[in-house]
Amino acid sequence: MRNRSLLLCFFLLLACVAWAQNPTPPPTFTVKGVLLDSLTNETGLYATIRIANKSLPEKPVKMATTDGNGKFQERFLAYPGRYIITLTAIGKLPVVREFELDAEKTVVDLGTLRAAESATELQDAEVVF
């Protein structure tokens, strides 16, 4: 009987230690805005959104797309700090903005972002039949 009580106490202690080791999950933040064409102010760009920590820009914490009106409102789990959002659309230059997340302000409104035309031109092409 004594061995069972000792074993039960051991497992309860082990469970308490394991529970104490779990860090608190990161808070949920929201980043929102709208992407427009820089010349015509038209919407409907369907851009790809990539949000990454500034110290690790190659590893996004969230990826999504804008809606048909160029609007986005993305919720994601992250720790406070500096982040970079990159919006890319076909035929447009990438739009890159830096923003900061802090525990007291969980919603970041980037407002209106404008995408400029890409000046890349194709070389001459020859069509052979």
Tab-separated table of N, CA, C and O in Angstrom:
chain	number	residue	atom	x	y	z
A	1	MET	N	0.826	-1.184	0.000
A	1	MET	CA	0.000	0.000	0.000
A	1	MET	C	0.876	1.257	0.000
A	1	MET	O	0.560	2.234	-0.656
A	2	ARG	N	1.962	1.186	0.739
A	2	ARG	CA	2.876	2.321	0.839
A	2	ARG	C	3.517	2.596	-0.521
A	2	ARG	O	3.690	3.756	-0.903
A	3	ASN	N	3.841	1.550	-1.282
A	3	ASN	CA	4.448	1.717	-2.603
A	3	ASN	C	3.479	2.390	-3.580
A	3	ASN	O	3.895	3.214	-4.391
A	4	ARG	N	2.202	2.027	-3.469
A	4	ARG	CA	1.205	2.649	-4.340
A	4	ARG	C	1.066	4.142	-4.035
A	4	ARG	O	0.960	4.963	-4.949
A	5	SER	N	1.060	4.499	-2.785
A	5	SER	CA	0.947	5.906	-2.391
A	5	SER	C	2.169	6.687	-2.864
A	5	SER	O	2.041	7.813	-3.361
A	6	LEU	N	3.337	6.098	-2.730
A	6	LEU	CA	4.568	6.745	-3.166
A	6	LEU	C	4.563	6.910	-4.691
A	6	LEU	O	4.942	7.964	-5.211
A	7	LEU	N	4.118	5.884	-5.396
A	7	LEU	CA	4.038	5.940	-6.847
A	7	LEU	C	3.011	6.986	-7.300
A	7	LEU	O	3.273	7.748	-8.244
A	8	LEU	N	1.891	7.074	-6.647
A	8	LEU	CA	0.877	8.068	-6.971
A	8	LEU	C	1.418	9.485	-6.749
A	8	LEU	O	1.238	10.367	-7.587
A	9	CYS	N	2.106	9.699	-5.653
A	9	CYS	CA	2.709	11.010	-5.373
A	9	CYS	C	3.745	11.369	-6.434
A	9	CYS	O	3.825	12.519	-6.865
A	10	PHE	N	4.529	10.382	-6.860
A	10	PHE	CA	5.539	10.618	-7.879
A	10	PHE	C	4.899	11.077	-9.187
A	10	PHE	O	5.338	12.047	-9.811
A	11	PHE	N	3.832	10.392	-9.626
A	11	PHE	CA	3.163	10.766	-10.869
A	11	PHE	C	2.459	12.121	-10.763
A	11	PHE	O	2.441	12.890	-11.730
A	12	LEU	N	1.908	12.451	-9.628
A	12	LEU	CA	1.297	13.769	-9.447
A	12	LEU	C	2.349	14.871	-9.502
A	12	LEU	O	2.141	15.915	-10.120
A	13	LEU	N	3.481	14.622	-8.886
A	13	LEU	CA	4.575	15.593	-8.931
A	13	LEU	C	5.092	15.746	-10.358
A	13	LEU	O	5.348	16.858	-10.818
A	14	LEU	N	5.234	14.644	-11.058
A	14	LEU	CA	5.685	14.679	-12.449
A	14	LEU	C	4.704	15.453	-13.324
A	14	LEU	O	5.117	16.259	-14.175
A	15	ALA	N	3.422	15.271	-13.135
A	15	ALA	CA	2.402	15.989	-13.907
A	15	ALA	C	2.461	17.492	-13.615
A	15	ALA	O	2.346	18.316	-14.526
A	16	CYS	N	2.665	17.854	-12.365
A	16	CYS	CA	2.763	19.278	-12.001
A	16	CYS	C	3.990	19.925	-12.637
A	16	CYS	O	3.918	21.045	-13.141
A	17	VAL	N	5.107	19.222	-12.629
A	17	VAL	CA	6.326	19.759	-13.227
A	17	VAL	C	6.151	19.893	-14.742
A	17	VAL	O	6.534	20.898	-15.344
A	18	ALA	N	5.548	18.910	-15.385
A	18	ALA	CA	5.330	18.965	-16.831
A	18	ALA	C	4.381	20.098	-17.192
A	18	ALA	O	4.586	20.810	-18.180
A	19	TRP	N	3.347	20.322	-16.419
A	19	TRP	CA	2.399	21.390	-16.679
A	19	TRP	C	3.067	22.753	-16.511
A	19	TRP	O	2.826	23.683	-17.269
A	20	ALA	N	3.950	22.875	-15.550
A	20	ALA	CA	4.646	24.135	-15.301
A	20	ALA	C	5.633	24.460	-16.422
A	20	ALA	O	5.982	25.623	-16.620
A	21	GLN	N	6.079	23.482	-17.182
A	21	GLN	CA	7.047	23.703	-18.245
A	21	GLN	C	6.426	24.285	-19.508
A	21	GLN	O	7.123	24.846	-20.339
A	22	ASN	N	5.118	24.164	-19.685
A	22	ASN	CA	4.466	24.672	-20.887
A	22	ASN	C	4.419	26.192	-20.847
A	22	ASN	O	3.843	26.774	-19.937
A	23	PRO	N	5.027	26.854	-21.852
A	23	PRO	CA	4.969	28.313	-21.869
A	23	PRO	C	3.565	28.779	-22.240
A	23	PRO	O	2.799	28.043	-22.861
A	24	THR	N	3.253	30.005	-21.881
A	24	THR	CA	1.951	30.535	-22.255
A	24	THR	C	1.928	30.744	-23.769
A	24	THR	O	2.926	31.146	-24.355
A	25	PRO	N	0.825	30.453	-24.405
A	25	PRO	CA	0.762	30.610	-25.861
A	25	PRO	C	0.836	32.087	-26.237
A	25	PRO	O	0.460	32.961	-25.454
A	26	PRO	N	1.309	32.378	-27.449
A	26	PRO	CA	1.386	33.774	-27.864
A	26	PRO	C	-0.012	34.361	-28.063
A	26	PRO	O	-0.958	33.631	-28.355
A	27	PRO	N	-0.141	35.675	-27.907
A	27	PRO	CA	-1.452	36.293	-28.111
A	27	PRO	C	-1.828	36.337	-29.587
A	27	PRO	O	-0.984	36.170	-30.462
A	28	THR	N	-3.103	36.574	-29.849
A	28	THR	CA	-3.606	36.693	-31.211
A	28	THR	C	-3.602	38.157	-31.626
A	28	THR	O	-4.102	39.019	-30.909
A	29	PHE	N	-3.030	38.427	-32.789
A	29	PHE	CA	-2.990	39.771	-33.335
A	29	PHE	C	-3.752	39.794	-34.653
A	29	PHE	O	-3.905	38.778	-35.314
A	30	THR	N	-4.188	40.987	-35.056
A	30	THR	CA	-4.862	41.188	-36.330
A	30	THR	C	-4.172	42.312	-37.087
A	30	THR	O	-3.913	43.370	-36.521
A	31	VAL	N	-3.867	42.057	-38.353
A	31	VAL	CA	-3.311	43.073	-39.244
A	31	VAL	C	-4.304	43.260	-40.376
A	31	VAL	O	-4.750	42.286	-40.983
A	32	LYS	N	-4.660	44.522	-40.635
A	32	LYS	CA	-5.640	44.765	-41.692
A	32	LYS	C	-5.231	45.962	-42.538
A	32	LYS	O	-4.385	46.765	-42.153
A	33	GLY	N	-5.842	46.044	-43.721
A	33	GLY	CA	-5.582	47.140	-44.636
A	33	GLY	C	-6.237	46.862	-45.967
A	33	GLY	O	-7.020	45.932	-46.118
A	34	VAL	N	-5.900	47.698	-46.954
A	34	VAL	CA	-6.434	47.531	-48.306
A	34	VAL	C	-5.323	47.866	-49.290
A	34	VAL	O	-4.540	48.782	-49.076
A	35	LEU	N	-5.244	47.086	-50.366
A	35	LEU	CA	-4.236	47.269	-51.408
A	35	LEU	C	-4.919	47.805	-52.663
A	35	LEU	O	-5.875	47.207	-53.156
A	36	LEU	N	-4.415	48.944	-53.159
A	36	LEU	CA	-4.963	49.569	-54.358
A	36	LEU	C	-3.869	49.765	-55.391
A	36	LEU	O	-2.689	49.841	-55.050
A	37	ASP	N	-4.278	49.900	-56.655
A	37	ASP	CA	-3.352	50.241	-57.725
A	37	ASP	C	-2.917	51.688	-57.513
A	37	ASP	O	-3.741	52.565	-57.240
A	38	SER	N	-1.629	51.965	-57.649
A	38	SER	CA	-1.115	53.298	-57.349
A	38	SER	C	-1.559	54.358	-58.355
A	38	SER	O	-1.646	55.532	-58.025
A	39	LEU	N	-1.863	53.971	-59.597
A	39	LEU	CA	-2.266	54.951	-60.609
A	39	LEU	C	-3.772	55.123	-60.710
A	39	LEU	O	-4.286	56.232	-60.791
A	40	THR	N	-4.489	54.026	-60.713
A	40	THR	CA	-5.930	54.077	-60.967
A	40	THR	C	-6.781	53.973	-59.703
A	40	THR	O	-7.996	54.150	-59.788
A	41	ASN	N	-6.177	53.646	-58.576
A	41	ASN	CA	-6.902	53.415	-57.315
A	41	ASN	C	-7.905	52.280	-57.431
A	41	ASN	O	-8.870	52.213	-56.669
A	42	GLU	N	-7.698	51.380	-58.392
A	42	GLU	CA	-8.601	50.242	-58.562
A	42	GLU	C	-8.271	49.144	-57.561
A	42	GLU	O	-7.133	48.997	-57.128
A	43	THR	N	-9.282	48.379	-57.235
A	43	THR	CA	-9.111	47.237	-56.339
A	43	THR	C	-9.077	45.965	-57.167
A	43	THR	O	-9.059	46.017	-58.384
A	44	GLY	N	-9.130	44.839	-56.492
A	44	GLY	CA	-9.216	43.564	-57.197
A	44	GLY	C	-7.878	43.012	-57.627
A	44	GLY	O	-7.781	42.333	-58.631
A	45	LEU	N	-6.833	43.288	-56.865
A	45	LEU	CA	-5.509	42.814	-57.239
A	45	LEU	C	-5.240	41.372	-56.823
A	45	LEU	O	-4.363	40.738	-57.355
A	46	TYR	N	-5.986	40.849	-55.881
A	46	TYR	CA	-5.766	39.488	-55.370
A	46	TYR	C	-4.281	39.236	-55.093
A	46	TYR	O	-3.670	38.367	-55.689
A	47	ALA	N	-3.734	39.993	-54.192
A	47	ALA	CA	-2.311	39.891	-53.870
A	47	ALA	C	-2.062	38.798	-52.836
A	47	ALA	O	-2.936	38.464	-52.037
A	48	THR	N	-0.860	38.266	-52.862
A	48	THR	CA	-0.422	37.299	-51.859
A	48	THR	C	0.162	38.079	-50.686
A	48	THR	O	0.974	38.984	-50.876
A	49	ILE	N	-0.254	37.705	-49.472
A	49	ILE	CA	0.207	38.367	-48.252
A	49	ILE	C	1.166	37.427	-47.543
A	49	ILE	O	0.876	36.240	-47.372
A	50	ARG	N	2.271	37.994	-47.101
A	50	ARG	CA	3.268	37.224	-46.359
A	50	ARG	C	3.702	38.055	-45.158
A	50	ARG	O	4.231	39.158	-45.325
A	51	ILE	N	3.445	37.547	-43.947
A	51	ILE	CA	3.819	38.246	-42.716
A	51	ILE	C	4.914	37.454	-42.042
A	51	ILE	O	4.776	36.249	-41.826
A	52	ALA	N	6.022	38.134	-41.712
A	52	ALA	CA	7.176	37.460	-41.106
A	52	ALA	C	7.788	38.338	-40.027
A	52	ALA	O	7.669	39.565	-40.069
A	53	ASN	N	8.439	37.689	-39.086
A	53	ASN	CA	9.198	38.406	-38.074
A	53	ASN	C	10.368	39.088	-38.766
A	53	ASN	O	10.994	38.505	-39.649
A	54	LYS	N	10.673	40.323	-38.371
A	54	LYS	CA	11.733	41.067	-39.050
A	54	LYS	C	13.078	40.362	-38.932
A	54	LYS	O	13.889	40.407	-39.850
A	55	SER	N	13.322	39.678	-37.829
A	55	SER	CA	14.598	38.984	-37.644
A	55	SER	C	14.679	37.686	-38.445
A	55	SER	O	15.763	37.169	-38.670
A	56	LEU	N	13.532	37.134	-38.876
A	56	LEU	CA	13.488	35.909	-39.687
A	56	LEU	C	12.572	36.116	-40.890
A	56	LEU	O	11.525	35.465	-41.006
A	57	PRO	N	12.934	36.996	-41.834
A	57	PRO	CA	12.012	37.298	-42.933
A	57	PRO	C	11.752	36.129	-43.875
A	57	PRO	O	10.760	36.120	-44.591
A	58	GLU	N	12.616	35.114	-43.876
A	58	GLU	CA	12.422	33.971	-44.775
A	58	GLU	C	11.423	32.955	-44.228
A	58	GLU	O	11.026	32.037	-44.944
A	59	LYS	N	10.993	33.094	-42.968
A	59	LYS	CA	10.034	32.158	-42.369
A	59	LYS	C	8.756	32.903	-41.994
A	59	LYS	O	8.662	33.484	-40.923
A	60	PRO	N	7.743	32.886	-42.868
A	60	PRO	CA	6.511	33.625	-42.559
A	60	PRO	C	5.741	32.989	-41.410
A	60	PRO	O	5.728	31.774	-41.250
A	61	VAL	N	5.100	33.860	-40.609
A	61	VAL	CA	4.224	33.380	-39.541
A	61	VAL	C	2.786	33.279	-40.042
A	61	VAL	O	1.960	32.613	-39.437
A	62	LYS	N	2.496	33.944	-41.188
A	62	LYS	CA	1.153	33.894	-41.769
A	62	LYS	C	1.246	34.186	-43.263
A	62	LYS	O	1.985	35.072	-43.685
A	63	MET	N	0.502	33.429	-44.061
A	63	MET	CA	0.385	33.681	-45.497
A	63	MET	C	-1.102	33.641	-45.847
A	63	MET	O	-1.842	32.817	-45.315
A	64	ALA	N	-1.504	34.548	-46.733
A	64	ALA	CA	-2.912	34.626	-47.126
A	64	ALA	C	-3.005	35.410	-48.439
A	64	ALA	O	-1.980	35.699	-49.057
A	65	THR	N	-4.226	35.749	-48.848
A	65	THR	CA	-4.446	36.589	-50.023
A	65	THR	C	-5.457	37.675	-49.680
A	65	THR	O	-6.261	37.519	-48.761
A	66	THR	N	-5.415	38.736	-50.470
A	66	THR	CA	-6.424	39.778	-50.298
A	66	THR	C	-7.726	39.300	-50.936
A	66	THR	O	-7.732	38.383	-51.749
A	67	ASP	N	-8.820	39.952	-50.573
A	67	ASP	CA	-10.096	39.568	-51.178
A	67	ASP	C	-10.268	40.297	-52.510
A	67	ASP	O	-9.360	40.979	-52.987
A	68	GLY	N	-11.428	40.190	-53.138
A	68	GLY	CA	-11.688	40.787	-54.437
A	68	GLY	C	-11.616	42.302	-54.456
A	68	GLY	O	-11.455	42.911	-55.499
A	69	ASN	N	-11.727	42.918	-53.285
A	69	ASN	CA	-11.638	44.374	-53.192
A	69	ASN	C	-10.263	44.839	-52.714
A	69	ASN	O	-10.094	46.010	-52.391
A	70	GLY	N	-9.312	43.919	-52.630
A	70	GLY	CA	-7.971	44.275	-52.175
A	70	GLY	C	-7.847	44.385	-50.664
A	70	GLY	O	-6.794	44.749	-50.152
A	71	LYS	N	-8.913	44.053	-49.942
A	71	LYS	CA	-8.891	44.174	-48.483
A	71	LYS	C	-8.320	42.913	-47.849
A	71	LYS	O	-8.444	41.821	-48.394
A	72	PHE	N	-7.715	43.089	-46.699
A	72	PHE	CA	-7.236	41.952	-45.920
A	72	PHE	C	-7.389	42.249	-44.443
A	72	PHE	O	-7.331	43.400	-44.013
A	73	GLN	N	-7.649	41.207	-43.685
A	73	GLN	CA	-7.750	41.275	-42.224
A	73	GLN	C	-7.332	39.905	-41.715
A	73	GLN	O	-8.127	38.983	-41.694
A	74	GLU	N	-6.080	39.793	-41.357
A	74	GLU	CA	-5.503	38.506	-41.005
A	74	GLU	C	-5.233	38.407	-39.509
A	74	GLU	O	-4.584	39.270	-38.932
A	75	ARG	N	-5.735	37.322	-38.927
A	75	ARG	CA	-5.472	37.015	-37.514
A	75	ARG	C	-4.402	35.949	-37.449
A	75	ARG	O	-4.425	34.996	-38.222
A	76	PHE	N	-3.470	36.111	-36.514
A	76	PHE	CA	-2.410	35.123	-36.355
A	76	PHE	C	-1.832	35.210	-34.962
A	76	PHE	O	-1.945	36.220	-34.277
A	77	LEU	N	-1.224	34.105	-34.539
A	77	LEU	CA	-0.567	34.039	-33.241
A	77	LEU	C	0.869	34.501	-33.400
A	77	LEU	O	1.579	34.044	-34.299
A	78	ALA	N	1.305	35.398	-32.540
A	78	ALA	CA	2.676	35.898	-32.617
A	78	ALA	C	3.055	36.517	-31.285
A	78	ALA	O	2.196	36.867	-30.472
A	79	TYR	N	4.347	36.649	-31.090
A	79	TYR	CA	4.854	37.340	-29.912
A	79	TYR	C	5.103	38.799	-30.276
A	79	TYR	O	5.375	39.115	-31.436
A	80	PRO	N	4.997	39.705	-29.329
A	80	PRO	CA	5.267	41.114	-29.629
A	80	PRO	C	6.657	41.299	-30.228
A	80	PRO	O	7.589	40.571	-29.907
A	81	GLY	N	6.773	42.267	-31.134
A	81	GLY	CA	8.043	42.550	-31.784
A	81	GLY	C	7.829	43.225	-33.118
A	81	GLY	O	6.725	43.641	-33.466
A	82	ARG	N	8.895	43.337	-33.902
A	82	ARG	CA	8.854	43.977	-35.217
A	82	ARG	C	8.588	42.915	-36.288
A	82	ARG	O	9.221	41.860	-36.295
A	83	TYR	N	7.670	43.235	-37.199
A	83	TYR	CA	7.270	42.322	-38.260
A	83	TYR	C	7.285	43.037	-39.604
A	83	TYR	O	7.257	44.267	-39.668
A	84	ILE	N	7.319	42.247	-40.677
A	84	ILE	CA	7.300	42.759	-42.033
A	84	ILE	C	6.147	42.092	-42.778
A	84	ILE	O	5.979	40.874	-42.695
A	85	ILE	N	5.370	42.897	-43.499
A	85	ILE	CA	4.322	42.355	-44.356
A	85	ILE	C	4.707	42.658	-45.800
A	85	ILE	O	5.141	43.770	-46.116
A	86	THR	N	4.595	41.651	-46.647
A	86	THR	CA	4.902	41.799	-48.070
A	86	THR	C	3.675	41.387	-48.870
A	86	THR	O	3.153	40.293	-48.678
A	87	LEU	N	3.218	42.281	-49.744
A	87	LEU	CA	2.083	41.993	-50.619
A	87	LEU	C	2.589	41.974	-52.050
A	87	LEU	O	3.208	42.940	-52.502
A	88	THR	N	2.338	40.865	-52.747
A	88	THR	CA	2.793	40.738	-54.136
A	88	THR	C	1.604	40.422	-55.030
A	88	THR	O	0.785	39.565	-54.711
A	89	ALA	N	1.529	41.133	-56.135
A	89	ALA	CA	0.466	40.920	-57.120
A	89	ALA	C	1.110	40.847	-58.499
A	89	ALA	O	2.157	41.454	-58.741
A	90	ILE	N	0.473	40.134	-59.408
A	90	ILE	CA	1.004	39.966	-60.764
A	90	ILE	C	1.060	41.322	-61.464
A	90	ILE	O	0.088	42.078	-61.463
A	91	GLY	N	2.213	41.624	-62.041
A	91	GLY	CA	2.392	42.863	-62.779
A	91	GLY	C	2.675	44.073	-61.912
A	91	GLY	O	2.742	45.186	-62.414
A	92	LYS	N	2.813	43.872	-60.604
A	92	LYS	CA	3.047	44.974	-59.665
A	92	LYS	C	4.342	44.740	-58.902
A	92	LYS	O	4.774	43.611	-58.706
A	93	LEU	N	4.935	45.830	-58.457
A	93	LEU	CA	6.095	45.719	-57.574
A	93	LEU	C	5.621	45.282	-56.196
A	93	LEU	O	4.524	45.654	-55.766
A	94	PRO	N	6.419	44.503	-55.465
A	94	PRO	CA	6.019	44.114	-54.117
A	94	PRO	C	5.874	45.329	-53.200
A	94	PRO	O	6.641	46.281	-53.299
A	95	VAL	N	4.878	45.287	-52.334
A	95	VAL	CA	4.673	46.325	-51.335
A	95	VAL	C	5.145	45.741	-50.010
A	95	VAL	O	4.638	44.704	-49.566
A	96	VAL	N	6.129	46.397	-49.383
A	96	VAL	CA	6.708	45.909	-48.132
A	96	VAL	C	6.530	46.984	-47.073
A	96	VAL	O	6.903	48.138	-47.280
A	97	ARG	N	5.951	46.604	-45.935
A	97	ARG	CA	5.772	47.526	-44.817
A	97	ARG	C	6.244	46.852	-43.535
A	97	ARG	O	6.039	45.663	-43.331
A	98	GLU	N	6.830	47.647	-42.682
A	98	GLU	CA	7.267	47.161	-41.376
A	98	GLU	C	6.271	47.681	-40.344
A	98	GLU	O	5.789	48.803	-40.443
A	99	PHE	N	5.949	46.848	-39.358
A	99	PHE	CA	5.048	47.263	-38.294
A	99	PHE	C	5.460	46.582	-37.001
A	99	PHE	O	6.251	45.652	-36.999
A	100	GLU	N	4.905	47.066	-35.904
A	100	GLU	CA	5.265	46.522	-34.597
A	100	GLU	C	4.022	46.003	-33.891
A	100	GLU	O	2.960	46.629	-33.935
A	101	LEU	N	4.174	44.858	-33.256
A	101	LEU	CA	3.114	44.276	-32.444
A	101	LEU	C	3.497	44.435	-30.983
A	101	LEU	O	4.627	44.161	-30.609
A	102	ASP	N	2.552	44.897	-30.172
A	102	ASP	CA	2.789	44.928	-28.727
A	102	ASP	C	1.556	44.388	-28.018
A	102	ASP	O	0.474	44.341	-28.577
A	103	ALA	N	1.747	43.987	-26.782
A	103	ALA	CA	0.698	43.290	-26.040
A	103	ALA	C	-0.540	44.154	-25.818
A	103	ALA	O	-1.642	43.638	-25.675
A	104	GLU	N	-0.394	45.465	-25.789
A	104	GLU	CA	-1.530	46.348	-25.510
A	104	GLU	C	-2.343	46.693	-26.753
A	104	GLU	O	-3.497	47.058	-26.660
A	105	LYS	N	-1.718	46.589	-27.932
A	105	LYS	CA	-2.408	46.917	-29.175
A	105	LYS	C	-2.438	45.667	-30.045
A	105	LYS	O	-1.460	45.325	-30.684
A	106	THR	N	-3.577	44.979	-30.064
A	106	THR	CA	-3.663	43.701	-30.770
A	106	THR	C	-4.144	43.836	-32.212
A	106	THR	O	-4.136	42.866	-32.943
A	107	VAL	N	-4.578	45.031	-32.622
A	107	VAL	CA	-5.022	45.261	-33.999
A	107	VAL	C	-4.136	46.335	-34.617
A	107	VAL	O	-3.998	47.426	-34.072
A	108	VAL	N	-3.532	46.004	-35.759
A	108	VAL	CA	-2.696	46.951	-36.494
A	108	VAL	C	-3.394	47.252	-37.812
A	108	VAL	O	-3.639	46.351	-38.609
A	109	ASP	N	-3.736	48.524	-38.026
A	109	ASP	CA	-4.376	48.944	-39.267
A	109	ASP	C	-3.323	49.640	-40.127
A	109	ASP	O	-2.843	50.721	-39.787
A	110	LEU	N	-2.955	49.021	-41.234
A	110	LEU	CA	-1.952	49.583	-42.124
A	110	LEU	C	-2.549	50.595	-43.098
A	110	LEU	O	-1.810	51.238	-43.855
A	111	GLY	N	-3.863	50.725	-43.104
A	111	GLY	CA	-4.516	51.698	-43.973
A	111	GLY	C	-4.477	51.264	-45.427
A	111	GLY	O	-4.530	50.082	-45.753
A	112	THR	N	-4.341	52.247	-46.319
A	112	THR	CA	-4.315	51.987	-47.758
A	112	THR	C	-2.874	51.843	-48.228
A	112	THR	O	-2.058	52.733	-48.006
A	113	LEU	N	-2.590	50.719	-48.854
A	113	LEU	CA	-1.276	50.470	-49.438
A	113	LEU	C	-1.418	50.545	-50.949
A	113	LEU	O	-2.423	50.103	-51.509
A	114	ARG	N	-0.432	51.100	-51.621
A	114	ARG	CA	-0.512	51.284	-53.068
A	114	ARG	C	0.558	50.463	-53.776
A	114	ARG	O	1.726	50.520	-53.424
A	115	ALA	N	0.127	49.704	-54.786
A	115	ALA	CA	1.029	48.861	-55.564
A	115	ALA	C	1.327	49.530	-56.894
A	115	ALA	O	0.419	49.850	-57.659
A	116	ALA	N	2.618	49.739	-57.168
A	116	ALA	CA	3.047	50.387	-58.414
A	116	ALA	C	3.237	49.338	-59.506
A	116	ALA	O	3.512	48.169	-59.227
A	117	GLU	N	3.112	49.792	-60.746
A	117	GLU	CA	3.325	48.910	-61.895
A	117	GLU	C	4.771	48.438	-61.928
A	117	GLU	O	5.685	49.191	-61.619
A	118	SER	N	4.969	47.212	-62.336
A	118	SER	CA	6.306	46.677	-62.522
A	118	SER	C	6.829	47.144	-63.872
A	118	SER	O	6.117	47.088	-64.870
A	119	ALA	N	8.066	47.599	-63.901
A	119	ALA	CA	8.636	48.124	-65.142
A	119	ALA	C	9.377	47.052	-65.927
A	119	ALA	O	10.082	47.357	-66.874
A	120	THR	N	9.221	45.812	-65.558
A	120	THR	CA	9.919	44.733	-66.245
A	120	THR	C	9.287	44.503	-67.613
A	120	THR	O	8.080	44.316	-67.733
A	121	GLU	N	10.115	44.524	-68.639
A	121	GLU	CA	9.631	44.252	-69.982
A	121	GLU	C	10.246	42.961	-70.487
A	121	GLU	O	11.392	42.641	-70.182
A	122	LEU	N	9.484	42.253	-71.295
A	122	LEU	CA	9.986	41.031	-71.890
A	122	LEU	C	10.890	41.360	-73.069
A	122	LEU	O	10.707	42.367	-73.759
A	123	GLN	N	11.854	40.504	-73.334
A	123	GLN	CA	12.734	40.671	-74.489
A	123	GLN	C	11.955	40.302	-75.750
A	123	GLN	O	10.864	39.725	-75.699
A	124	ASP	N	12.546	40.607	-76.896
A	124	ASP	CA	11.902	40.242	-78.164
A	124	ASP	C	11.726	38.735	-78.219
A	124	ASP	O	12.578	37.974	-77.773
A	125	ALA	N	10.614	38.334	-78.776
A	125	ALA	CA	10.323	36.911	-78.925
A	125	ALA	C	10.132	36.594	-80.406
A	125	ALA	O	9.587	37.406	-81.165
A	126	GLU	N	10.556	35.425	-80.799
A	126	GLU	CA	10.381	34.998	-82.175
A	126	GLU	C	9.482	33.780	-82.171
A	126	GLU	O	9.723	32.810	-81.477
A	127	VAL	N	8.415	33.871	-82.955
A	127	VAL	CA	7.456	32.773	-83.048
A	127	VAL	C	7.753	32.030	-84.354
A	127	VAL	O	7.752	32.627	-85.431
A	128	VAL	N	8.002	30.741	-84.243
A	128	VAL	CA	8.329	29.929	-85.418
A	128	VAL	C	7.237	28.877	-85.583
A	128	VAL	O	6.880	28.186	-84.628
A	129	PHE	N	6.732	28.767	-86.805
A	129	PHE	CA	5.704	27.753	-87.090
A	129	PHE	C	6.310	26.592	-87.812
A	129	PHE	O	7.164	26.635	-88.596
